[in-house]
Amino acid sequence: MVNKVTVKDLVCYYGNKCVLNLLNIQIMKNEILNIIGPANSGKTTFLRTLNRMNEYNLLYSYDGKIYLDGKNIFTMKVEQLRRRISMLFAMPTPFPMSIYDNIVYAPKHLKLIKSKAEQNIIVERVLKDVSLWDEVKDRLNWPAMKISGGQQQRLCIARVLAINPEVILFDEPCSGLDPISTAKVEQTMLRLKQKYTIVFVTNNVKQAFRIGDRTAFFFMGELIEINNTKQLFHSPNNKKTADYITGRFG
Ligand SMILES: Nc1ncnc2c1ncn2[C@@H]1O[C@H](COP(=O)(O)OP(=O)(O)OP(=O)(O)O)[C@@H](O)[C@H]1O
Ligand SMILES: [Mg+2]
């Protein structure tokens, strides 16, 4: 296994409140790494730190190092970093434009595509990657807001794929979705790990068990335990982990 992201002694604060305390974690290429843990344990802060989304929050500060393929992410150009490490949020956030334009918006802006033919190829490829092509291929000029919530979430994943990232951060992507849409997003994630590295924050322990190769358990800003998912669920090393996965708190 190849190491994709290395987090060394990461500490994060909002004001003087420490919300991630000395985090050390390695993320492997083409794995799905689950991040689980109760509310306020620092899961979202961790994702937002990985693609520097907190930079404009004046309350926020950090210490420590994060490397992507051995390069310090804090010295990269932020646009460059976000092209390589992209984030997807809990609620689908399509732009108020057509399905087609949602996908080509960023690649056009970044001058990644030159011709209309190339655009069409990308749109088809990424919609197929998220199993949405058959559902929308006859109405690509429909407003994205008019498709279902589950389809919107897969469209948002497709939009991320269109810029060819290397790492995708999912922050509870299924929390607003019904079970059928959830299953489709899960299938999509499992397929995507062949090409991408995925960090997957979920509050749903059963979902984490189904999806992630490894699982990290966060509690009150500390990484309590990280292990192969089956091992962590079947024989957790820490009592807090055991309590959490058996539903005793959280
Ligand atoms: N923008 C912010 N300003 C100040 N404090 C914040 C901010 N965002 C998060 N916090 C605090 O940081 C801590 C960690 O929050 P974070 O959102 O990372 O947790 P989480 O594990 O994602 O929780 P949840 O499961 O509820 O999404 C919490 O105590 C929270 O109140
Ligand atoms: Mg969160």
PDB file of N, CA and C in Angstrom, residues 113-160:
ATOM      1  N   ILE A 113     -10.728  21.992 -20.023  1.00  0.00           N
ATOM      2  CA  ILE A 113     -11.317  21.473 -21.258  1.00  0.00           C
ATOM      3  C   ILE A 113     -11.279  22.531 -22.349  1.00  0.00           C
ATOM      4  N   LYS A 114     -11.043  22.042 -23.543  1.00  0.00           N
ATOM      5  CA  LYS A 114     -10.906  22.982 -24.658  1.00  0.00           C
ATOM      6  C   LYS A 114     -12.129  22.993 -25.567  1.00  0.00           C
ATOM      7  N   SER A 115     -12.622  21.841 -25.927  1.00  0.00           N
ATOM      8  CA  SER A 115     -13.700  21.814 -26.925  1.00  0.00           C
ATOM      9  C   SER A 115     -15.007  21.302 -26.340  1.00  0.00           C
ATOM     10  N   LYS A 116     -16.082  21.556 -27.059  1.00  0.00           N
ATOM     11  CA  LYS A 116     -17.411  21.066 -26.677  1.00  0.00           C
ATOM     12  C   LYS A 116     -17.407  19.527 -26.671  1.00  0.00           C
ATOM     13  N   ALA A 117     -16.715  18.947 -27.640  1.00  0.00           N
ATOM     14  CA  ALA A 117     -16.654  17.477 -27.720  1.00  0.00           C
ATOM     15  C   ALA A 117     -16.014  16.910 -26.456  1.00  0.00           C
ATOM     16  N   GLU A 118     -14.960  17.578 -26.010  1.00  0.00           N
ATOM     17  CA  GLU A 118     -14.271  17.138 -24.795  1.00  0.00           C
ATOM     18  C   GLU A 118     -15.198  17.272 -23.576  1.00  0.00           C
ATOM     19  N   GLN A 119     -15.967  18.356 -23.549  1.00  0.00           N
ATOM     20  CA  GLN A 119     -16.947  18.552 -22.464  1.00  0.00           C
ATOM     21  C   GLN A 119     -17.928  17.403 -22.419  1.00  0.00           C
ATOM     22  N   ASN A 120     -18.453  17.052 -23.612  1.00  0.00           N
ATOM     23  CA  ASN A 120     -19.442  15.971 -23.665  1.00  0.00           C
ATOM     24  C   ASN A 120     -18.864  14.669 -23.134  1.00  0.00           C
ATOM     25  N   ILE A 121     -17.607  14.426 -23.465  1.00  0.00           N
ATOM     26  CA  ILE A 121     -16.967  13.176 -23.026  1.00  0.00           C
ATOM     27  C   ILE A 121     -16.852  13.158 -21.501  1.00  0.00           C
ATOM     28  N   ILE A 122     -16.434  14.291 -20.931  1.00  0.00           N
ATOM     29  CA  ILE A 122     -16.293  14.362 -19.471  1.00  0.00           C
ATOM     30  C   ILE A 122     -17.641  14.191 -18.778  1.00  0.00           C
ATOM     31  N   VAL A 123     -18.657  14.874 -19.304  1.00  0.00           N
ATOM     32  CA  VAL A 123     -19.989  14.780 -18.678  1.00  0.00           C
ATOM     33  C   VAL A 123     -20.455  13.329 -18.656  1.00  0.00           C
ATOM     34  N   GLU A 124     -20.297  12.651 -19.770  1.00  0.00           N
ATOM     35  CA  GLU A 124     -20.738  11.250 -19.828  1.00  0.00           C
ATOM     36  C   GLU A 124     -19.905  10.380 -18.863  1.00  0.00           C
ATOM     37  N   ARG A 125     -18.613  10.586 -18.876  1.00  0.00           N
ATOM     38  CA  ARG A 125     -17.743   9.755 -18.023  1.00  0.00           C
ATOM     39  C   ARG A 125     -18.088   9.904 -16.545  1.00  0.00           C
ATOM     40  N   VAL A 126     -18.206  11.153 -16.079  1.00  0.00           N
ATOM     41  CA  VAL A 126     -18.411  11.321 -14.630  1.00  0.00           C
ATOM     42  C   VAL A 126     -19.831  10.925 -14.218  1.00  0.00           C
ATOM     43  N   LEU A 127     -20.797  11.118 -15.116  1.00  0.00           N
ATOM     44  CA  LEU A 127     -22.161  10.680 -14.769  1.00  0.00           C
ATOM     45  C   LEU A 127     -22.236   9.160 -14.724  1.00  0.00           C
ATOM     46  N   LYS A 128     -21.473   8.504 -15.597  1.00  0.00           N
ATOM     47  CA  LYS A 128     -21.418   7.035 -15.526  1.00  0.00           C
ATOM     48  C   LYS A 128     -20.712   6.582 -14.255  1.00  0.00           C
ATOM     49  N   ASP A 129     -19.667   7.304 -13.871  1.00  0.00           N
ATOM     50  CA  ASP A 129     -18.932   6.963 -12.642  1.00  0.00           C
ATOM     51  C   ASP A 129     -19.832   6.977 -11.408  1.00  0.00           C
ATOM     52  N   VAL A 130     -20.858   7.815 -11.412  1.00  0.00           N
ATOM     53  CA  VAL A 130     -21.747   7.879 -10.240  1.00  0.00           C
ATOM     54  C   VAL A 130     -23.095   7.214 -10.524  1.00  0.00           C
ATOM     55  N   SER A 131     -23.155   6.438 -11.587  1.00  0.00           N
ATOM     56  CA  SER A 131     -24.377   5.711 -11.992  1.00  0.00           C
ATOM     57  C   SER A 131     -25.583   6.641 -12.171  1.00  0.00           C
ATOM     58  N   LEU A 132     -25.342   7.803 -12.737  1.00  0.00           N
ATOM     59  CA  LEU A 132     -26.446   8.740 -12.935  1.00  0.00           C
ATOM     60  C   LEU A 132     -26.770   8.905 -14.426  1.00  0.00           C
ATOM     61  N   TRP A 133     -25.861   8.437 -15.258  1.00  0.00           N
ATOM     62  CA  TRP A 133     -25.991   8.661 -16.698  1.00  0.00           C
ATOM     63  C   TRP A 133     -27.337   8.170 -17.243  1.00  0.00           C
ATOM     64  N   ASP A 134     -27.693   6.927 -16.933  1.00  0.00           N
ATOM     65  CA  ASP A 134     -28.943   6.388 -17.473  1.00  0.00           C
ATOM     66  C   ASP A 134     -30.162   7.160 -16.982  1.00  0.00           C
ATOM     67  N   GLU A 135     -30.046   7.710 -15.781  1.00  0.00           N
ATOM     68  CA  GLU A 135     -31.192   8.419 -15.215  1.00  0.00           C
ATOM     69  C   GLU A 135     -31.370   9.818 -15.796  1.00  0.00           C
ATOM     70  N   VAL A 136     -30.308  10.433 -16.274  1.00  0.00           N
ATOM     71  CA  VAL A 136     -30.438  11.845 -16.708  1.00  0.00           C
ATOM     72  C   VAL A 136     -29.971  12.116 -18.144  1.00  0.00           C
ATOM     73  N   LYS A 137     -29.532  11.084 -18.859  1.00  0.00           N
ATOM     74  CA  LYS A 137     -28.898  11.368 -20.163  1.00  0.00           C
ATOM     75  C   LYS A 137     -29.834  12.063 -21.163  1.00  0.00           C
ATOM     76  N   ASP A 138     -31.153  11.885 -20.985  1.00  0.00           N
ATOM     77  CA  ASP A 138     -32.090  12.525 -21.913  1.00  0.00           C
ATOM     78  C   ASP A 138     -32.528  13.912 -21.461  1.00  0.00           C
ATOM     79  N   ARG A 139     -32.006  14.368 -20.350  1.00  0.00           N
ATOM     80  CA  ARG A 139     -32.419  15.698 -19.858  1.00  0.00           C
ATOM     81  C   ARG A 139     -31.253  16.439 -19.205  1.00  0.00           C
ATOM     82  N   LEU A 140     -30.133  16.431 -19.912  1.00  0.00           N
ATOM     83  CA  LEU A 140     -28.932  17.069 -19.358  1.00  0.00           C
ATOM     84  C   LEU A 140     -29.092  18.579 -19.212  1.00  0.00           C
ATOM     85  N   ASN A 141     -30.050  19.158 -19.956  1.00  0.00           N
ATOM     86  CA  ASN A 141     -30.246  20.612 -19.834  1.00  0.00           C
ATOM     87  C   ASN A 141     -31.313  20.984 -18.807  1.00  0.00           C
ATOM     88  N   TRP A 142     -31.790  20.002 -18.057  1.00  0.00           N
ATOM     89  CA  TRP A 142     -32.720  20.279 -16.955  1.00  0.00           C
ATOM     90  C   TRP A 142     -32.017  21.033 -15.838  1.00  0.00           C
ATOM     91  N   PRO A 143     -32.762  21.883 -15.104  1.00  0.00           N
ATOM     92  CA  PRO A 143     -32.145  22.495 -13.922  1.00  0.00           C
ATOM     93  C   PRO A 143     -31.781  21.399 -12.911  1.00  0.00           C
ATOM     94  N   ALA A 144     -30.578  21.478 -12.373  1.00  0.00           N
ATOM     95  CA  ALA A 144     -30.126  20.451 -11.422  1.00  0.00           C
ATOM     96  C   ALA A 144     -31.016  20.420 -10.180  1.00  0.00           C
ATOM     97  N   MET A 145     -31.626  21.557  -9.868  1.00  0.00           N
ATOM     98  CA  MET A 145     -32.487  21.626  -8.685  1.00  0.00           C
ATOM     99  C   MET A 145     -33.735  20.763  -8.833  1.00  0.00           C
ATOM    100  N   LYS A 146     -34.037  20.350 -10.079  1.00  0.00           N
ATOM    101  CA  LYS A 146     -35.290  19.612 -10.293  1.00  0.00           C
ATOM    102  C   LYS A 146     -35.149  18.098 -10.158  1.00  0.00           C
ATOM    103  N   ILE A 147     -33.943  17.598 -10.028  1.00  0.00           N
ATOM    104  CA  ILE A 147     -33.799  16.157  -9.829  1.00  0.00           C
ATOM    105  C   ILE A 147     -33.889  15.838  -8.328  1.00  0.00           C
ATOM    106  N   SER A 148     -34.018  14.570  -7.971  1.00  0.00           N
ATOM    107  CA  SER A 148     -34.236  14.224  -6.555  1.00  0.00           C
ATOM    108  C   SER A 148     -32.988  14.521  -5.719  1.00  0.00           C
ATOM    109  N   GLY A 149     -33.165  14.544  -4.406  1.00  0.00           N
ATOM    110  CA  GLY A 149     -32.037  14.821  -3.501  1.00  0.00           C
ATOM    111  C   GLY A 149     -30.892  13.827  -3.684  1.00  0.00           C
ATOM    112  N   GLY A 150     -31.258  12.553  -3.826  1.00  0.00           N
ATOM    113  CA  GLY A 150     -30.225  11.520  -4.010  1.00  0.00           C
ATOM    114  C   GLY A 150     -29.490  11.707  -5.325  1.00  0.00           C
ATOM    115  N   GLN A 151     -30.247  12.080  -6.369  1.00  0.00           N
ATOM    116  CA  GLN A 151     -29.600  12.339  -7.668  1.00  0.00           C
ATOM    117  C   GLN A 151     -28.735  13.587  -7.580  1.00  0.00           C
ATOM    118  N   GLN A 152     -29.205  14.590  -6.852  1.00  0.00           N
ATOM    119  CA  GLN A 152     -28.400  15.821  -6.688  1.00  0.00           C
ATOM    120  C   GLN A 152     -27.072  15.503  -5.991  1.00  0.00           C
ATOM    121  N   GLN A 153     -27.129  14.614  -4.993  1.00  0.00           N
ATOM    122  CA  GLN A 153     -25.890  14.294  -4.276  1.00  0.00           C
ATOM    123  C   GLN A 153     -24.917  13.572  -5.216  1.00  0.00           C
ATOM    124  N   ARG A 154     -25.438  12.657  -6.036  1.00  0.00           N
ATOM    125  CA  ARG A 154     -24.545  11.977  -6.978  1.00  0.00           C
ATOM    126  C   ARG A 154     -24.036  12.954  -8.050  1.00  0.00           C
ATOM    127  N   LEU A 155     -24.878  13.929  -8.415  1.00  0.00           N
ATOM    128  CA  LEU A 155     -24.406  14.958  -9.350  1.00  0.00           C
ATOM    129  C   LEU A 155     -23.251  15.758  -8.719  1.00  0.00           C
ATOM    130  N   CYS A 156     -23.381  16.048  -7.436  1.00  0.00           N
ATOM    131  CA  CYS A 156     -22.304  16.799  -6.766  1.00  0.00           C
ATOM    132  C   CYS A 156     -21.011  15.983  -6.729  1.00  0.00           C
ATOM    133  N   ILE A 157     -21.149  14.668  -6.571  1.00  0.00           N
ATOM    134  CA  ILE A 157     -19.949  13.818  -6.634  1.00  0.00           C
ATOM    135  C   ILE A 157     -19.373  13.874  -8.059  1.00  0.00           C
ATOM    136  N   ALA A 158     -20.252  13.778  -9.052  1.00  0.00           N
ATOM    137  CA  ALA A 158     -19.806  13.832 -10.455  1.00  0.00           C
ATOM    138  C   ALA A 158     -19.072  15.146 -10.728  1.00  0.00           C
ATOM    139  N   ARG A 159     -19.589  16.219 -10.148  1.00  0.00           N
ATOM    140  CA  ARG A 159     -18.979  17.542 -10.345  1.00  0.00           C
ATOM    141  C   ARG A 159     -17.561  17.562  -9.770  1.00  0.00           C
ATOM    142  N   VAL A 160     -17.382  16.915  -8.633  1.00  0.00           N
ATOM    143  CA  VAL A 160     -16.044  16.809  -8.048  1.00  0.00           C
ATOM    144  C   VAL A 160     -15.126  15.979  -8.957  1.00  0.00           C
TER     145      VAL A 160
END
